[in-house]
Amino acid sequence: NNNSTVRPQVITFGVNAKVHYRPGAWDLYAAPGFGIAMVEENNDDETTLGPSMRIGVLYGVSDTLAVGLEHATLFNWFSNELTGNVEAANVAVKLNF
């Protein structure tokens, strides 16, 4: 189907400062950061630099395992070839050893 929407593929490297709020078994967090993102969109590769923000919630199902959801936004500051920001929602898993 030639009319299908192609989602961008993204690889990122950067630094985040994660801030937690932990009421009981819950772990609510925000992680502002800055880094480099390599984006492939419509068979074109583009690299950009900019801030990022991740917010998430985890629930501790045991002493060593927590599961939840995370939303990430990567902001494009320097590339005119990319359209807007990249956003993703993910399932998050945290393991403690």
Short mmCIF file of N, CA and C in Angstrom, two decimals:
data_model
loop_
_atom_site.label_atom_id
_atom_site.label_comp_id
_atom_site.label_asym_id
_atom_site.label_seq_id
_atom_site.Cartn_x
_atom_site.Cartn_y
_atom_site.Cartn_z
N ASN A 1 0.85 -1.17 0.00
CA ASN A 1 0.00 0.00 0.00
C ASN A 1 0.90 1.24 0.00
N ASN A 2 0.83 2.06 -1.02
CA ASN A 2 1.66 3.24 -1.14
C ASN A 2 1.19 4.41 -0.29
N ASN A 3 -0.02 4.33 0.24
CA ASN A 3 -0.56 5.41 1.07
C ASN A 3 -0.32 5.20 2.56
N SER A 4 0.41 4.15 2.95
CA SER A 4 0.62 3.88 4.36
C SER A 4 1.58 4.91 4.97
N THR A 5 1.38 5.19 6.25
CA THR A 5 2.23 6.13 6.97
C THR A 5 3.45 5.39 7.50
N VAL A 6 4.63 5.96 7.25
CA VAL A 6 5.86 5.36 7.73
C VAL A 6 6.28 6.08 9.00
N ARG A 7 6.49 5.33 10.06
CA ARG A 7 6.93 5.91 11.31
C ARG A 7 8.44 6.07 11.28
N PRO A 8 8.95 7.16 11.84
CA PRO A 8 10.40 7.36 11.85
C PRO A 8 11.09 6.36 12.77
N GLN A 9 12.30 5.97 12.37
CA GLN A 9 13.15 5.13 13.22
C GLN A 9 14.17 6.05 13.87
N VAL A 10 14.37 5.91 15.18
CA VAL A 10 15.19 6.86 15.93
C VAL A 10 16.19 6.11 16.80
N ILE A 11 17.43 6.56 16.78
CA ILE A 11 18.47 6.12 17.71
C ILE A 11 18.96 7.37 18.43
N THR A 12 19.02 7.32 19.77
CA THR A 12 19.43 8.49 20.54
C THR A 12 20.57 8.16 21.49
N PHE A 13 21.38 9.17 21.74
CA PHE A 13 22.44 9.12 22.75
C PHE A 13 22.39 10.44 23.51
N GLY A 14 22.41 10.38 24.82
CA GLY A 14 22.36 11.63 25.56
C GLY A 14 22.46 11.41 27.04
N VAL A 15 22.19 12.48 27.77
CA VAL A 15 22.26 12.49 29.22
C VAL A 15 20.91 12.96 29.76
N ASN A 16 20.40 12.22 30.75
CA ASN A 16 19.15 12.59 31.41
C ASN A 16 19.38 12.70 32.90
N ALA A 17 18.63 13.60 33.55
CA ALA A 17 18.65 13.74 35.00
C ALA A 17 17.28 13.31 35.51
N LYS A 18 17.17 12.08 35.98
CA LYS A 18 15.88 11.51 36.38
C LYS A 18 15.54 11.93 37.81
N VAL A 19 14.32 12.47 37.99
CA VAL A 19 13.80 12.89 39.29
C VAL A 19 12.62 11.98 39.63
N HIS A 20 12.66 11.37 40.82
CA HIS A 20 11.65 10.39 41.22
C HIS A 20 10.76 10.91 42.34
N TYR A 21 9.53 10.42 42.35
CA TYR A 21 8.61 10.56 43.48
C TYR A 21 8.05 9.16 43.71
N ARG A 22 8.28 8.59 44.89
CA ARG A 22 7.95 7.19 45.14
C ARG A 22 6.96 7.01 46.29
N PRO A 23 5.66 7.16 46.04
CA PRO A 23 4.68 6.86 47.09
C PRO A 23 4.35 5.36 47.10
N GLY A 24 4.77 4.65 48.12
CA GLY A 24 4.48 3.22 48.21
C GLY A 24 5.17 2.43 47.12
N ALA A 25 4.42 1.58 46.43
CA ALA A 25 4.97 0.74 45.37
C ALA A 25 5.08 1.49 44.04
N TRP A 26 4.59 2.71 43.96
CA TRP A 26 4.62 3.49 42.73
C TRP A 26 5.93 4.27 42.59
N ASP A 27 6.36 4.47 41.36
CA ASP A 27 7.54 5.30 41.06
C ASP A 27 7.15 6.22 39.90
N LEU A 28 6.91 7.49 40.21
CA LEU A 28 6.59 8.50 39.20
C LEU A 28 7.87 9.28 38.93
N TYR A 29 8.21 9.49 37.65
CA TYR A 29 9.47 10.16 37.37
C TYR A 29 9.38 11.06 36.15
N ALA A 30 10.29 12.03 36.11
CA ALA A 30 10.51 12.90 34.96
C ALA A 30 12.01 12.92 34.72
N ALA A 31 12.40 12.93 33.45
CA ALA A 31 13.82 12.87 33.12
C ALA A 31 14.14 13.85 31.99
N PRO A 32 14.38 15.13 32.32
CA PRO A 32 14.83 16.06 31.29
C PRO A 32 16.26 15.72 30.88
N GLY A 33 16.59 16.00 29.63
CA GLY A 33 17.93 15.69 29.15
C GLY A 33 18.30 16.44 27.89
N PHE A 34 19.45 16.06 27.35
CA PHE A 34 19.98 16.68 26.13
C PHE A 34 20.81 15.63 25.41
N GLY A 35 20.73 15.61 24.09
CA GLY A 35 21.52 14.62 23.36
C GLY A 35 21.41 14.74 21.86
N ILE A 36 21.89 13.70 21.20
CA ILE A 36 21.91 13.62 19.75
C ILE A 36 20.90 12.56 19.32
N ALA A 37 20.19 12.82 18.25
CA ALA A 37 19.20 11.87 17.72
C ALA A 37 19.47 11.66 16.24
N MET A 38 19.51 10.39 15.84
CA MET A 38 19.64 10.03 14.44
C MET A 38 18.29 9.48 13.99
N VAL A 39 17.66 10.16 13.04
CA VAL A 39 16.29 9.85 12.64
C VAL A 39 16.28 9.43 11.18
N GLU A 40 15.63 8.28 10.90
CA GLU A 40 15.40 7.87 9.52
C GLU A 40 13.91 8.01 9.26
N GLU A 41 13.59 8.91 8.32
CA GLU A 41 12.20 9.21 7.99
C GLU A 41 12.07 9.24 6.48
N ASN A 42 11.17 8.43 5.93
CA ASN A 42 10.96 8.37 4.48
C ASN A 42 12.26 8.10 3.72
N ASN A 43 13.05 7.14 4.23
CA ASN A 43 14.32 6.72 3.62
C ASN A 43 15.38 7.82 3.61
N ASP A 44 15.23 8.86 4.39
CA ASP A 44 16.23 9.91 4.55
C ASP A 44 16.76 9.87 5.98
N ASP A 45 18.09 9.88 6.13
CA ASP A 45 18.71 9.92 7.46
C ASP A 45 19.07 11.35 7.80
N GLU A 46 18.79 11.72 9.05
CA GLU A 46 19.11 13.07 9.51
C GLU A 46 19.56 12.98 10.96
N THR A 47 20.56 13.76 11.32
CA THR A 47 21.07 13.81 12.69
C THR A 47 20.83 15.20 13.25
N THR A 48 20.33 15.25 14.48
CA THR A 48 20.05 16.53 15.11
C THR A 48 20.46 16.50 16.58
N LEU A 49 20.52 17.66 17.16
CA LEU A 49 20.92 17.82 18.55
C LEU A 49 19.82 18.61 19.25
N GLY A 50 19.50 18.23 20.49
CA GLY A 50 18.47 18.98 21.19
C GLY A 50 18.08 18.36 22.51
N PRO A 51 17.17 19.01 23.22
CA PRO A 51 16.70 18.51 24.51
C PRO A 51 15.73 17.34 24.35
N SER A 52 15.53 16.65 25.45
CA SER A 52 14.55 15.56 25.47
C SER A 52 13.83 15.59 26.81
N MET A 53 12.68 14.93 26.86
CA MET A 53 11.94 14.82 28.12
C MET A 53 11.25 13.46 28.14
N ARG A 54 11.46 12.74 29.23
CA ARG A 54 10.77 11.47 29.45
C ARG A 54 9.98 11.59 30.75
N ILE A 55 8.75 11.13 30.73
CA ILE A 55 7.95 11.05 31.95
C ILE A 55 7.38 9.64 32.02
N GLY A 56 7.28 9.11 33.23
CA GLY A 56 6.80 7.75 33.32
C GLY A 56 6.25 7.41 34.69
N VAL A 57 5.63 6.25 34.73
CA VAL A 57 5.10 5.71 35.98
C VAL A 57 5.40 4.21 35.98
N LEU A 58 5.92 3.74 37.12
CA LEU A 58 6.22 2.32 37.31
C LEU A 58 5.49 1.84 38.56
N TYR A 59 5.13 0.57 38.55
CA TYR A 59 4.54 -0.06 39.73
C TYR A 59 5.39 -1.26 40.10
N GLY A 60 5.86 -1.30 41.34
CA GLY A 60 6.69 -2.39 41.81
C GLY A 60 5.86 -3.63 42.10
N VAL A 61 6.01 -4.66 41.27
CA VAL A 61 5.27 -5.90 41.48
C VAL A 61 6.02 -6.84 42.43
N SER A 62 7.31 -6.60 42.64
CA SER A 62 8.12 -7.33 43.62
C SER A 62 9.28 -6.43 44.03
N ASP A 63 10.16 -6.96 44.89
CA ASP A 63 11.32 -6.17 45.32
C ASP A 63 12.30 -5.92 44.19
N THR A 64 12.27 -6.76 43.16
CA THR A 64 13.25 -6.64 42.07
C THR A 64 12.65 -6.27 40.72
N LEU A 65 11.34 -6.17 40.60
CA LEU A 65 10.70 -5.92 39.30
C LEU A 65 9.63 -4.84 39.41
N ALA A 66 9.69 -3.87 38.48
CA ALA A 66 8.66 -2.84 38.34
C ALA A 66 8.30 -2.71 36.87
N VAL A 67 7.02 -2.51 36.58
CA VAL A 67 6.55 -2.36 35.21
C VAL A 67 5.69 -1.10 35.12
N GLY A 68 5.63 -0.50 33.92
CA GLY A 68 4.83 0.71 33.76
C GLY A 68 4.86 1.23 32.34
N LEU A 69 4.59 2.53 32.22
CA LEU A 69 4.55 3.21 30.93
C LEU A 69 5.45 4.44 30.97
N GLU A 70 5.99 4.80 29.79
CA GLU A 70 6.84 5.98 29.67
C GLU A 70 6.51 6.71 28.38
N HIS A 71 6.51 8.03 28.44
CA HIS A 71 6.34 8.87 27.25
C HIS A 71 7.62 9.68 27.06
N ALA A 72 8.16 9.64 25.85
CA ALA A 72 9.40 10.35 25.55
C ALA A 72 9.17 11.33 24.41
N THR A 73 9.75 12.53 24.53
CA THR A 73 9.72 13.53 23.47
C THR A 73 11.15 13.97 23.19
N LEU A 74 11.54 13.93 21.91
CA LEU A 74 12.85 14.40 21.47
C LEU A 74 12.62 15.66 20.65
N PHE A 75 13.25 16.75 21.05
CA PHE A 75 13.06 18.03 20.39
C PHE A 75 14.16 18.27 19.38
N ASN A 76 13.79 18.71 18.19
CA ASN A 76 14.72 18.98 17.11
C ASN A 76 15.06 20.47 17.10
N TRP A 77 16.30 20.79 17.43
CA TRP A 77 16.72 22.20 17.45
C TRP A 77 17.48 22.63 16.20
N PHE A 78 18.12 21.71 15.48
CA PHE A 78 19.08 22.14 14.48
C PHE A 78 18.82 21.67 13.06
N SER A 79 17.93 20.75 12.83
CA SER A 79 17.73 20.24 11.48
C SER A 79 16.46 20.80 10.85
N ASN A 80 16.61 21.42 9.68
CA ASN A 80 15.46 21.91 8.93
C ASN A 80 14.81 20.80 8.10
N GLU A 81 15.49 19.65 8.02
CA GLU A 81 14.98 18.53 7.21
C GLU A 81 13.93 17.70 7.95
N LEU A 82 13.95 17.73 9.28
CA LEU A 82 13.01 16.95 10.06
C LEU A 82 11.76 17.76 10.36
N THR A 83 10.63 17.09 10.34
CA THR A 83 9.37 17.77 10.61
C THR A 83 9.01 17.63 12.08
N GLY A 84 9.19 18.66 12.85
CA GLY A 84 8.76 18.68 14.25
C GLY A 84 9.58 17.84 15.18
N ASN A 85 8.95 17.42 16.26
CA ASN A 85 9.58 16.63 17.30
C ASN A 85 9.19 15.17 17.14
N VAL A 86 9.94 14.29 17.78
CA VAL A 86 9.65 12.86 17.75
C VAL A 86 9.09 12.48 19.12
N GLU A 87 7.94 11.82 19.14
CA GLU A 87 7.34 11.37 20.40
C GLU A 87 7.11 9.87 20.35
N ALA A 88 7.25 9.22 21.51
CA ALA A 88 7.05 7.78 21.59
C ALA A 88 6.48 7.42 22.95
N ALA A 89 5.63 6.42 22.97
CA ALA A 89 5.13 5.84 24.22
C ALA A 89 5.65 4.41 24.28
N ASN A 90 6.17 4.02 25.45
CA ASN A 90 6.81 2.73 25.61
C ASN A 90 6.33 2.03 26.86
N VAL A 91 6.43 0.70 26.84
CA VAL A 91 6.29 -0.08 28.06
C VAL A 91 7.64 -0.03 28.75
N ALA A 92 7.65 0.25 30.05
CA ALA A 92 8.90 0.37 30.81
C ALA A 92 9.01 -0.77 31.81
N VAL A 93 10.21 -1.32 31.93
CA VAL A 93 10.49 -2.38 32.89
C VAL A 93 11.76 -2.00 33.64
N LYS A 94 11.72 -2.12 34.97
CA LYS A 94 12.90 -1.83 35.79
C LYS A 94 13.23 -3.07 36.62
N LEU A 95 14.49 -3.51 36.51
CA LEU A 95 14.98 -4.66 37.27
C LEU A 95 16.00 -4.18 38.29
N ASN A 96 15.88 -4.62 39.51
CA ASN A 96 16.86 -4.34 40.56
C ASN A 96 17.60 -5.63 40.88
N PHE A 97 18.91 -5.57 40.91
CA PHE A 97 19.71 -6.76 41.24
C PHE A 97 20.29 -6.65 42.61
#
